[in-house]
Amino acid sequence: MTCLFLLRFDCAEFFKPVIRSGTFSGFACHVPPNLITEDLKVEWRRTTRNSDSLVHQYPDSESQTDEEQQDNQKRAHFFTEHIKCGNFSLRLDDLRAEDAGEYTCTVHSKRDCVFSAKTKLILKFFMTGQVYPLGGSVDLLCQIDKSLLENSLKVEWRRAETLVHLYQDGKSQAEEQHQDYHKRAHFLKKKIKDGNFSLHLKKLRAGDEGVYRCIVYKDQDCVFSADAELNLG
């Protein structure tokens, strides 16, 4: 039987949902109650460009020995009281950067796939700072999990559509930044190895005020975003 795919969000909608690190997210998956039989099996899986992992399943299984899956079991839950109504939505607690990816709920009955729903989780972090003086300097926060530090990593800092600074191919690409930020915007190089891509902006000008966005890509997939609002006084 052909599966039905619902709730798919692509990278174009990356900035619409705001999900904060350390909080929780819910992923919808509703099936008709007539499908709830003794042989029903429901799986929630997370897929990225390089991996496919089991997040949670029904009925629960003790055969999951992989460390990552065990960690998911501690943080991933069904809304147990609603299962009888066909609600197999997933709650994932204590969100982390590495939780980003495409989540698929697949429902099997008598070994046939009878339903599937997809959604894409993008983690966003928002910070607001104090008022900074003209001519001074500021560090705009962007911290990612060290597991994302690979050769395929790309980090952009933008103010609206203007490229403030770029990290790609394992190094800063100062020649790509907008001329207004040349020699004023830098990464904290010694901290990059720890996943710290905060932006140091110096010699602040009135035109620098506004919202800055740190966008992180892994294998060309959007995996992380951090917004920082710069107020000058």
XYZ file of N, CA and C in Angstrom:
699
model
N 0.845 -1.198 0.000
C 0.000 0.000 0.000
C 0.880 1.247 0.000
N 0.518 2.226 -0.796
C 1.298 3.461 -0.873
C 1.095 4.295 0.381
N 2.188 4.844 0.884
C 2.106 5.664 2.100
C 1.694 7.085 1.769
N 1.025 7.713 2.694
C 0.637 9.104 2.572
C 1.635 9.963 3.334
N 2.186 10.991 2.670
C 3.185 11.849 3.307
C 2.580 13.215 3.594
N 2.719 13.641 4.842
C 2.139 14.898 5.294
C 3.168 15.739 6.030
N 2.848 17.031 6.189
C 3.614 17.907 7.076
C 5.084 17.995 6.718
N 5.379 18.262 5.476
C 6.775 18.370 5.082
C 7.151 19.839 4.952
N 8.244 20.221 5.595
C 8.746 21.587 5.529
C 10.155 21.547 4.972
N 10.443 22.372 3.978
C 11.794 22.350 3.433
C 12.568 23.560 3.921
N 13.782 23.700 3.405
C 14.676 24.737 3.921
C 14.154 26.139 3.651
N 13.270 26.292 2.674
C 12.724 27.608 2.371
C 11.909 28.143 3.539
N 11.404 27.258 4.395
C 10.611 27.670 5.542
C 11.425 27.642 6.818
N 12.731 27.664 6.647
C 13.670 27.490 7.758
C 13.445 28.467 8.894
N 13.097 29.726 8.571
C 13.060 30.743 9.613
C 11.671 30.961 10.204
N 10.689 30.169 9.827
C 9.348 30.387 10.345
C 9.153 29.838 11.748
N 9.461 28.553 12.013
C 9.313 28.078 13.388
C 10.497 28.494 14.239
N 10.249 28.839 15.502
C 11.334 29.160 16.425
C 11.320 28.127 17.542
N 12.330 27.266 17.591
C 12.420 26.213 18.595
C 13.713 26.398 19.352
N 13.630 26.514 20.654
C 14.803 26.856 21.453
C 15.485 25.618 22.021
N 16.811 25.692 22.099
C 17.590 24.619 22.714
C 17.170 24.433 24.165
N 17.135 23.162 24.591
C 16.802 22.863 25.970
C 15.318 22.728 26.236
N 14.477 23.145 25.289
C 13.037 23.010 25.454
C 12.583 21.716 24.782
N 11.305 21.614 24.446
C 10.812 20.405 23.806
C 10.032 20.765 22.548
N 9.813 19.754 21.717
C 9.018 19.944 20.515
C 8.076 18.764 20.349
N 6.924 19.011 19.737
C 5.974 17.948 19.440
C 5.856 17.757 17.942
N 5.769 16.500 17.508
C 5.651 16.165 16.091
C 4.345 15.399 15.896
N 3.483 15.905 15.031
C 2.154 15.320 14.873
C 2.177 14.037 14.053
N 1.400 13.055 14.507
C 1.194 11.821 13.755
C -0.121 11.207 14.227
N -1.162 11.348 13.419
C -2.482 10.834 13.772
C -2.906 9.791 12.747
N -3.379 8.659 13.217
C -3.850 7.605 12.320
C -5.301 7.273 12.672
N -6.073 6.787 11.710
C -7.463 6.405 11.995
C -7.519 5.322 13.071
N -8.411 5.452 14.045
C -8.498 4.456 15.126
C -8.714 3.033 14.630
N -9.322 2.864 13.437
C -9.574 1.508 12.939
C -8.285 0.783 12.556
N -7.156 1.525 12.493
C -5.872 0.895 12.192
C -5.186 0.358 13.447
N -5.728 0.683 14.604
C -5.098 0.259 15.862
C -5.464 -1.200 16.138
N -4.577 -2.078 15.746
C -4.762 -3.514 15.934
C -3.581 -4.070 16.712
N -3.648 -5.341 17.066
C -2.585 -5.954 17.862
C -1.257 -5.995 17.129
N -1.307 -6.053 15.793
C -0.059 -6.133 15.032
C 0.434 -4.762 14.573
N -0.164 -3.693 15.102
C 0.246 -2.344 14.718
C 1.659 -2.037 15.205
N 2.445 -1.408 14.355
C 3.789 -0.973 14.721
C 3.988 0.454 14.218
N 4.492 1.314 15.095
C 4.737 2.714 14.741
C 6.194 3.049 15.022
N 6.852 3.647 14.051
C 8.250 4.066 14.208
C 8.392 5.551 13.920
N 9.145 6.235 14.761
C 9.602 7.593 14.489
C 11.099 7.514 14.219
N 11.528 8.008 13.056
C 12.939 7.982 12.695
C 13.407 9.386 12.325
N 14.681 9.642 12.597
C 15.297 10.924 12.222
C 16.303 10.668 11.110
N 16.194 11.450 10.043
C 17.066 11.288 8.890
C 17.811 12.583 8.606
N 19.118 12.480 8.412
C 19.932 13.578 7.911
C 20.616 13.077 6.654
N 21.447 13.913 6.060
C 22.127 13.499 4.839
C 23.007 12.272 5.081
N 23.546 12.137 6.293
C 24.520 11.070 6.561
C 24.025 9.972 7.490
N 22.813 10.071 8.005
C 22.392 9.071 8.983
C 20.887 8.867 8.969
N 20.492 7.729 9.497
C 19.085 7.405 9.696
C 18.996 6.653 11.021
N 18.287 7.198 11.990
C 18.275 6.587 13.318
C 16.859 6.479 13.862
N 16.643 5.438 14.659
C 15.361 5.227 15.321
C 15.268 6.140 16.540
N 14.200 6.921 16.618
C 13.989 7.826 17.744
C 13.071 7.190 18.789
N 11.960 6.624 18.329
C 11.012 6.006 19.263
C 10.100 5.075 18.482
N 9.535 4.081 19.173
C 8.654 3.153 18.481
C 7.566 2.618 19.406
N 6.523 2.108 18.778
C 5.408 1.474 19.483
C 5.114 0.145 18.805
N 4.978 -0.954 19.525
C 5.223 -1.069 20.971
C 6.691 -0.809 21.305
N 6.953 -0.401 22.526
C 8.323 -0.136 22.959
C 9.122 -1.433 22.928
N 10.407 -1.312 22.547
C 11.257 -2.496 22.450
C 12.488 -2.322 23.314
N 12.900 -3.392 23.990
C 14.105 -3.346 24.809
C 15.338 -3.766 24.018
N 15.166 -3.984 22.709
C 16.283 -4.455 21.888
C 17.167 -3.327 21.399
N 16.808 -2.066 21.704
C 17.604 -0.928 21.263
C 18.827 -0.791 22.166
N 19.983 -1.085 21.629
C 21.201 -1.048 22.442
C 22.129 0.083 22.042
N 21.899 0.660 20.871
C 22.745 1.753 20.429
C 22.653 2.916 21.416
N 23.808 3.523 21.720
C 23.853 4.581 22.738
C 22.953 5.747 22.372
N 22.969 6.130 21.088
C 22.144 7.256 20.665
C 20.667 6.923 20.824
N 20.277 5.708 20.467
C 18.889 5.317 20.589
C 18.465 5.250 22.052
N 19.367 4.801 22.929
C 19.052 4.780 24.353
C 18.829 6.194 24.866
N 19.638 7.132 24.383
C 19.472 8.529 24.772
C 18.131 9.051 24.280
N 17.760 8.690 23.041
C 16.468 9.108 22.512
C 15.328 8.570 23.361
N 15.462 7.339 23.848
C 14.411 6.744 24.660
C 14.148 7.548 25.927
N 15.189 8.152 26.475
C 15.034 8.939 27.692
C 14.351 10.275 27.408
N 14.465 10.755 26.178
C 13.941 12.082 25.846
C 12.712 12.046 24.947
N 12.454 10.909 24.296
C 11.346 10.799 23.347
C 10.184 10.031 23.967
N 8.978 10.568 23.807
C 7.803 9.959 24.437
C 6.586 10.087 23.523
N 5.709 9.111 23.601
C 4.379 9.252 23.031
C 3.471 9.882 24.085
N 2.348 10.432 23.622
C 1.319 10.906 24.546
C 0.426 9.696 24.837
N 0.869 8.899 25.812
C 0.307 7.563 26.043
C -1.209 7.550 26.133
N -1.779 8.520 26.827
C -3.227 8.519 27.045
C -4.010 8.761 25.759
N -3.324 9.237 24.693
C -4.014 9.537 23.436
C -3.822 8.460 22.378
N -3.026 7.441 22.676
C -2.759 6.395 21.682
C -4.045 5.684 21.274
N -4.935 5.469 22.206
C -6.187 4.759 21.905
C -7.028 5.503 20.878
N -6.750 6.802 20.706
C -7.480 7.607 19.720
C -6.720 7.716 18.398
N -5.615 6.988 18.289
C -4.827 7.020 17.062
C -3.791 8.122 17.027
N -3.525 8.733 18.174
C -2.546 9.819 18.242
C -1.182 9.254 18.626
N -0.278 9.199 17.651
C 1.081 8.726 17.896
C 2.083 9.873 17.752
N 1.639 11.072 18.098
C 2.532 12.230 18.058
C 3.699 12.009 19.014
N 4.831 12.585 18.659
C 6.063 12.399 19.424
C 6.415 13.666 20.185
N 6.804 13.508 21.430
C 7.357 14.624 22.206
C 8.837 14.345 22.424
N 9.678 15.314 22.054
C 11.125 15.188 22.231
C 11.592 16.285 23.168
N 12.145 15.873 24.319
C 12.551 16.818 25.358
C 14.029 17.189 25.238
N 14.395 18.267 25.937
C 15.798 18.680 26.056
C 16.461 18.769 24.686
N 15.894 19.574 23.790
C 16.373 19.658 22.413
C 17.822 20.110 22.328
N 18.542 19.499 21.388
C 19.954 19.789 21.158
C 20.171 20.056 19.675
N 21.306 20.670 19.354
C 21.594 20.989 17.957
C 21.571 19.751 17.078
N 22.065 18.622 17.608
C 22.143 17.405 16.798
C 20.785 16.755 16.570
N 19.714 17.281 17.199
C 18.378 16.742 16.960
C 17.787 17.226 15.640
N 18.404 18.221 15.024
C 17.882 18.750 13.766
C 17.863 17.663 12.703
N 16.861 17.691 11.847
C 16.761 16.713 10.775
C 15.315 16.485 10.379
N 15.095 15.527 9.510
C 13.749 15.193 9.065
C 13.221 14.014 9.875
N 12.062 14.192 10.465
C 11.449 13.161 11.302
C 10.279 12.526 10.545
N 10.260 11.204 10.529
C 9.220 10.466 9.816
C 8.511 9.505 10.759
N 7.197 9.611 10.805
C 6.358 8.665 11.536
C 5.809 7.663 10.523
N 6.144 6.398 10.698
C 5.683 5.355 9.783
C 4.853 4.337 10.550
N 3.675 4.041 10.022
C 2.748 3.117 10.669
C 2.628 1.857 9.821
N 2.860 0.709 10.454
C 2.772 -0.583 9.771
C 1.657 -1.417 10.391
N 0.904 -2.080 9.542
C -0.109 -3.030 9.983
C -0.001 -4.267 9.107
N 0.185 -5.418 9.743
C 0.399 -6.672 9.018
C 1.561 -6.530 8.033
N 2.606 -5.843 8.505
C 3.858 -5.643 7.770
C 3.743 -4.685 6.585
N 2.565 -4.153 6.338
C 2.398 -3.179 5.263
C 2.445 -1.769 5.834
N 3.075 -0.867 5.082
C 3.069 0.542 5.475
C 1.704 1.115 5.122
N 0.996 1.617 6.122
C -0.349 2.132 5.886
C -0.446 3.641 6.085
N 0.598 4.242 6.640
C 0.546 5.686 6.890
C 1.948 6.202 7.158
N 2.229 7.414 6.702
C 3.512 8.045 7.007
C 3.335 9.551 7.054
N 3.999 10.186 8.011
C 3.964 11.643 8.131
C 5.374 12.147 8.351
N 5.732 13.233 7.677
C 7.078 13.785 7.796
C 7.028 15.227 8.273
N 8.044 15.603 9.024
C 8.232 17.000 9.396
C 9.716 17.248 9.587
N 10.146 18.473 9.385
C 11.567 18.807 9.498
C 11.786 19.696 10.711
N 12.693 19.278 11.575
C 12.999 20.044 12.785
C 14.229 20.907 12.550
N 14.038 22.199 12.692
C 15.147 23.149 12.614
C 15.211 23.875 13.947
N 16.360 23.827 14.570
C 16.537 24.478 15.865
C 16.992 25.912 15.672
N 16.342 26.824 16.374
C 16.716 28.232 16.306
C 16.941 28.760 17.716
N 17.892 29.625 17.825
C 18.239 30.211 19.120
C 18.184 31.730 18.959
N 17.572 32.431 19.911
C 17.438 33.881 19.798
C 18.018 34.548 21.032
N 18.830 35.552 20.808
C 19.392 36.283 21.936
C 19.247 37.777 21.703
N 19.006 38.524 22.744
C 18.998 39.974 22.667
C 20.063 40.491 23.610
N 20.772 41.489 23.182
C 21.870 41.992 23.989
C 21.555 43.339 24.604
N 22.531 43.886 25.281
C 22.396 45.193 25.892
C 22.640 46.262 24.837
N 22.593 47.518 25.258
C 22.870 48.624 24.345
C 24.371 48.870 24.324
N 24.948 48.924 23.122
C 26.395 49.095 22.968
C 26.704 50.484 22.416
N 27.831 51.069 22.829
C 28.175 52.422 22.387
C 28.762 52.446 20.982
N 28.517 53.531 20.272
C 29.153 53.729 18.970
C 30.665 53.730 19.141
N 31.350 53.095 18.214
C 32.801 53.020 18.284
C 33.319 51.862 19.107
N 32.433 51.211 19.859
C 32.838 50.077 20.684
C 32.834 48.771 19.908
N 32.747 47.666 20.622
C 32.751 46.348 19.983
C 31.752 45.439 20.686
N 31.401 44.335 20.024
C 30.425 43.406 20.570
C 30.725 42.003 20.060
N 30.410 40.995 20.873
C 30.469 39.600 20.442
C 29.039 39.084 20.343
N 28.638 38.659 19.144
C 27.306 38.117 18.911
C 27.387 36.593 18.968
N 26.596 35.996 19.851
C 26.731 34.581 20.183
C 26.224 33.648 19.085
N 27.011 32.606 18.805
C 26.577 31.501 17.950
C 27.379 30.267 18.347
N 26.774 29.398 19.130
C 27.448 28.205 19.645
C 26.752 26.967 19.103
N 27.513 26.044 18.496
C 26.933 24.821 17.960
C 27.577 23.609 18.621
N 26.941 22.460 18.465
C 27.495 21.230 19.012
C 28.747 20.842 18.238
N 29.773 20.376 18.941
C 31.050 20.039 18.295
C 30.925 18.885 17.310
N 29.847 18.106 17.427
C 29.659 16.997 16.490
C 29.416 17.486 15.068
N 29.078 18.761 14.915
C 28.838 19.322 13.586
C 30.112 19.809 12.914
N 31.232 19.780 13.637
C 32.486 20.305 13.093
C 33.096 19.312 12.108
N 32.768 19.487 10.838
C 33.303 18.652 9.776
C 33.713 19.539 8.610
N 34.396 18.939 7.638
C 34.864 19.702 6.481
C 33.716 20.305 5.682
N 32.547 19.675 5.768
C 31.398 20.159 5.001
C 30.670 21.309 5.695
N 31.146 21.725 6.871
C 30.475 22.769 7.641
C 30.626 24.137 6.975
N 29.541 24.868 6.966
C 29.538 26.242 6.452
C 28.756 27.109 7.428
N 29.333 28.244 7.811
C 28.683 29.154 8.750
C 28.633 30.548 8.140
N 27.447 31.111 8.088
C 27.261 32.474 7.584
C 26.722 33.369 8.699
N 27.242 34.573 8.774
C 26.627 35.629 9.572
C 26.063 36.650 8.593
N 24.772 36.943 8.720
C 24.133 37.905 7.829
C 23.339 38.941 8.621
N 23.269 40.123 8.060
C 22.357 41.159 8.543
C 21.421 41.435 7.380
N 20.160 41.010 7.517
C 19.232 40.960 6.384
C 19.876 40.088 5.299
N 20.065 40.611 4.091
C 20.676 39.817 3.019
C 22.178 40.064 2.899
N 22.705 40.952 3.719
C 24.126 41.303 3.628
C 24.992 40.264 4.325
N 25.998 39.753 3.627
C 26.923 38.784 4.216
C 27.945 39.522 5.074
N 27.885 39.276 6.374
C 28.797 39.928 7.311
C 30.105 39.156 7.410
N 30.008 37.828 7.505
C 31.217 37.004 7.567
C 30.866 35.569 7.195
N 31.884 34.825 6.739
C 31.666 33.467 6.242
C 32.794 32.547 6.687
N 32.408 31.348 7.137
C 33.360 30.272 7.429
C 33.023 29.111 6.505
N 34.015 28.680 5.728
C 33.795 27.592 4.775
C 35.123 26.935 4.438
N 35.064 25.645 4.116
C 36.280 24.898 3.770
C 37.317 24.960 4.890
N 36.842 24.972 6.138
C 37.733 24.917 7.283
C 38.413 26.211 7.655
N 37.970 27.336 7.097
C 38.614 28.610 7.431
C 37.680 29.782 7.157
N 38.033 30.945 7.721
C 37.283 32.169 7.466
C 37.508 32.622 6.031
N 36.449 33.144 5.422
C 36.529 33.622 4.038
C 36.268 35.130 4.033
N 37.239 35.879 4.549
C 37.064 37.325 4.707
C 36.836 38.033 3.380
N 37.367 37.475 2.298
C 37.223 38.126 0.993
C 35.782 38.098 0.484
N 34.931 37.262 1.115
C 33.542 37.144 0.674
C 32.612 38.113 1.407
N 33.069 38.683 2.520
C 32.184 39.524 3.316
C 31.960 40.878 2.653
N 30.833 41.499 2.997
C 30.509 42.816 2.452
C 31.570 43.823 2.880
N 31.852 44.768 2.007
C 32.937 45.720 2.264
C 32.711 46.548 3.529
N 31.451 46.749 3.922
C 31.180 47.524 5.137
C 31.718 46.840 6.392
N 31.933 45.524 6.304
C 32.389 44.769 7.472
C 33.835 44.300 7.345
N 34.473 44.683 6.259
C 35.860 44.267 6.044
C 36.758 44.817 7.153
N 37.523 43.933 7.766
C 38.442 44.253 8.863
C 37.726 44.670 10.150
N 36.391 44.579 10.160
C 35.650 44.890 11.399
C 34.959 43.665 11.985
N 34.632 42.686 11.141
C 33.902 41.495 11.589
C 34.807 40.275 11.528
N 34.909 39.567 12.643
C 35.823 38.416 12.726
C 35.188 37.306 13.561
N 35.593 36.064 13.296
C 35.282 34.964 14.199
C 36.318 34.949 15.320
N 35.968 34.335 16.426
C 36.919 34.147 17.523
C 37.671 32.854 17.229
N 38.743 32.945 16.446
C 39.391 31.784 15.834
C 39.766 30.692 16.826
N 40.264 31.073 17.993
C 40.714 30.081 18.966
C 39.557 29.271 19.555
N 38.340 29.762 19.375
C 37.184 29.084 19.967
C 36.398 28.246 18.965
N 36.761 28.331 17.689
C 36.034 27.581 16.667
C 36.093 26.084 16.932
N 37.230 25.608 17.434
C 37.384 24.162 17.705
C 36.381 23.661 18.735
N 35.802 24.576 19.512
C 34.805 24.218 20.520
C 33.378 24.432 20.012
N 33.247 24.742 18.716
C 31.932 24.982 18.141
C 31.435 26.400 18.334
N 32.325 27.303 18.735
C 31.946 28.693 18.981
C 32.202 29.521 17.720
N 31.110 29.915 17.051
C 31.207 30.745 15.853
C 30.640 32.134 16.116
N 30.822 32.602 17.343
C 30.386 33.951 17.679
C 31.118 34.965 16.810
N 30.427 36.059 16.521
C 30.981 37.099 15.657
C 31.468 38.269 16.496
N 32.717 38.657 16.306
C 33.265 39.850 16.962
C 33.183 41.007 15.973
N 32.397 42.018 16.326
C 32.220 43.188 15.465
C 32.734 44.410 16.208
N 33.697 45.108 15.609
C 34.315 46.251 16.275
C 34.077 47.544 15.498
N 34.487 48.662 16.115
C 34.295 49.990 15.528
C 32.841 50.184 15.106
N 31.934 49.961 16.057
C 30.504 49.981 15.765
C 30.040 51.324 15.214
N 29.188 51.236 14.188
C 28.626 52.420 13.540
C 27.109 52.408 13.704
N 26.489 53.571 13.491
C 25.033 53.661 13.615
C 24.338 52.694 12.661
N 24.908 52.497 11.481
C 24.308 51.611 10.490
C 24.413 50.141 10.825
N 25.155 49.801 11.885
C 25.304 48.392 12.275
C 24.111 47.869 13.065
N 23.270 48.772 13.547
C 22.156 48.355 14.390
C 21.188 47.461 13.618
N 20.661 46.445 14.297
C 19.690 45.560 13.658
C 19.853 44.125 14.113
N 19.185 43.212 13.421
C 19.212 41.790 13.753
C 20.221 41.068 12.874
N 21.114 40.334 13.513
C 22.132 39.541 12.827
C 21.775 38.065 12.967
N 22.014 37.327 11.915
C 21.642 35.907 11.910
C 22.844 35.033 11.582
N 23.110 34.084 12.461
C 24.132 33.064 12.229
C 23.430 31.828 11.663
N 23.826 31.400 10.473
C 23.203 30.252 9.809
C 24.262 29.182 9.600
N 23.963 27.976 10.045
C 24.921 26.873 9.965
C 24.399 25.810 9.003
N 25.261 25.411 8.075
C 24.933 24.373 7.103
C 25.891 23.200 7.275
N 25.348 21.999 7.148
C 26.158 20.787 7.135
C 25.746 19.973 5.922
N 26.699 19.707 5.035
C 26.384 19.012 3.782
C 25.261 19.732 3.045
N 25.300 21.059 3.060
C 24.355 21.932 2.368
C 22.963 21.951 2.996
N 22.777 21.267 4.121
C 21.495 21.299 4.826
C 21.537 22.336 5.939
N 20.482 23.125 6.077
C 20.370 24.052 7.196
C 20.173 23.247 8.473
N 21.038 23.421 9.454
C 20.922 22.642 10.685
C 20.834 23.500 11.942
N 21.058 24.794 11.835
C 21.124 25.611 13.049
C 21.000 27.076 12.670
N 20.364 27.851 13.541
C 20.277 29.292 13.341
C 20.301 29.996 14.684
N 20.961 31.130 14.735
C 20.960 31.949 15.948
C 20.779 33.403 15.546
N 19.848 34.090 16.190
C 19.597 35.503 15.926
C 20.110 36.343 17.082
N 20.731 37.453 16.764
C 21.206 38.384 17.783
C 20.812 39.796 17.369
N 20.174 40.521 18.273
C 19.748 41.886 17.988
C 20.752 42.864 18.588
N 21.314 43.696 17.746
C 22.313 44.675 18.181
C 21.663 46.043 18.315
N 21.696 46.584 19.534
C 21.161 47.917 19.807
C 22.302 48.855 20.169
N 22.325 50.000 19.528
C 23.395 50.976 19.757
C 22.839 52.216 20.433
N 23.668 52.825 21.275
C 23.214 54.019 21.966
C 24.349 54.980 22.227
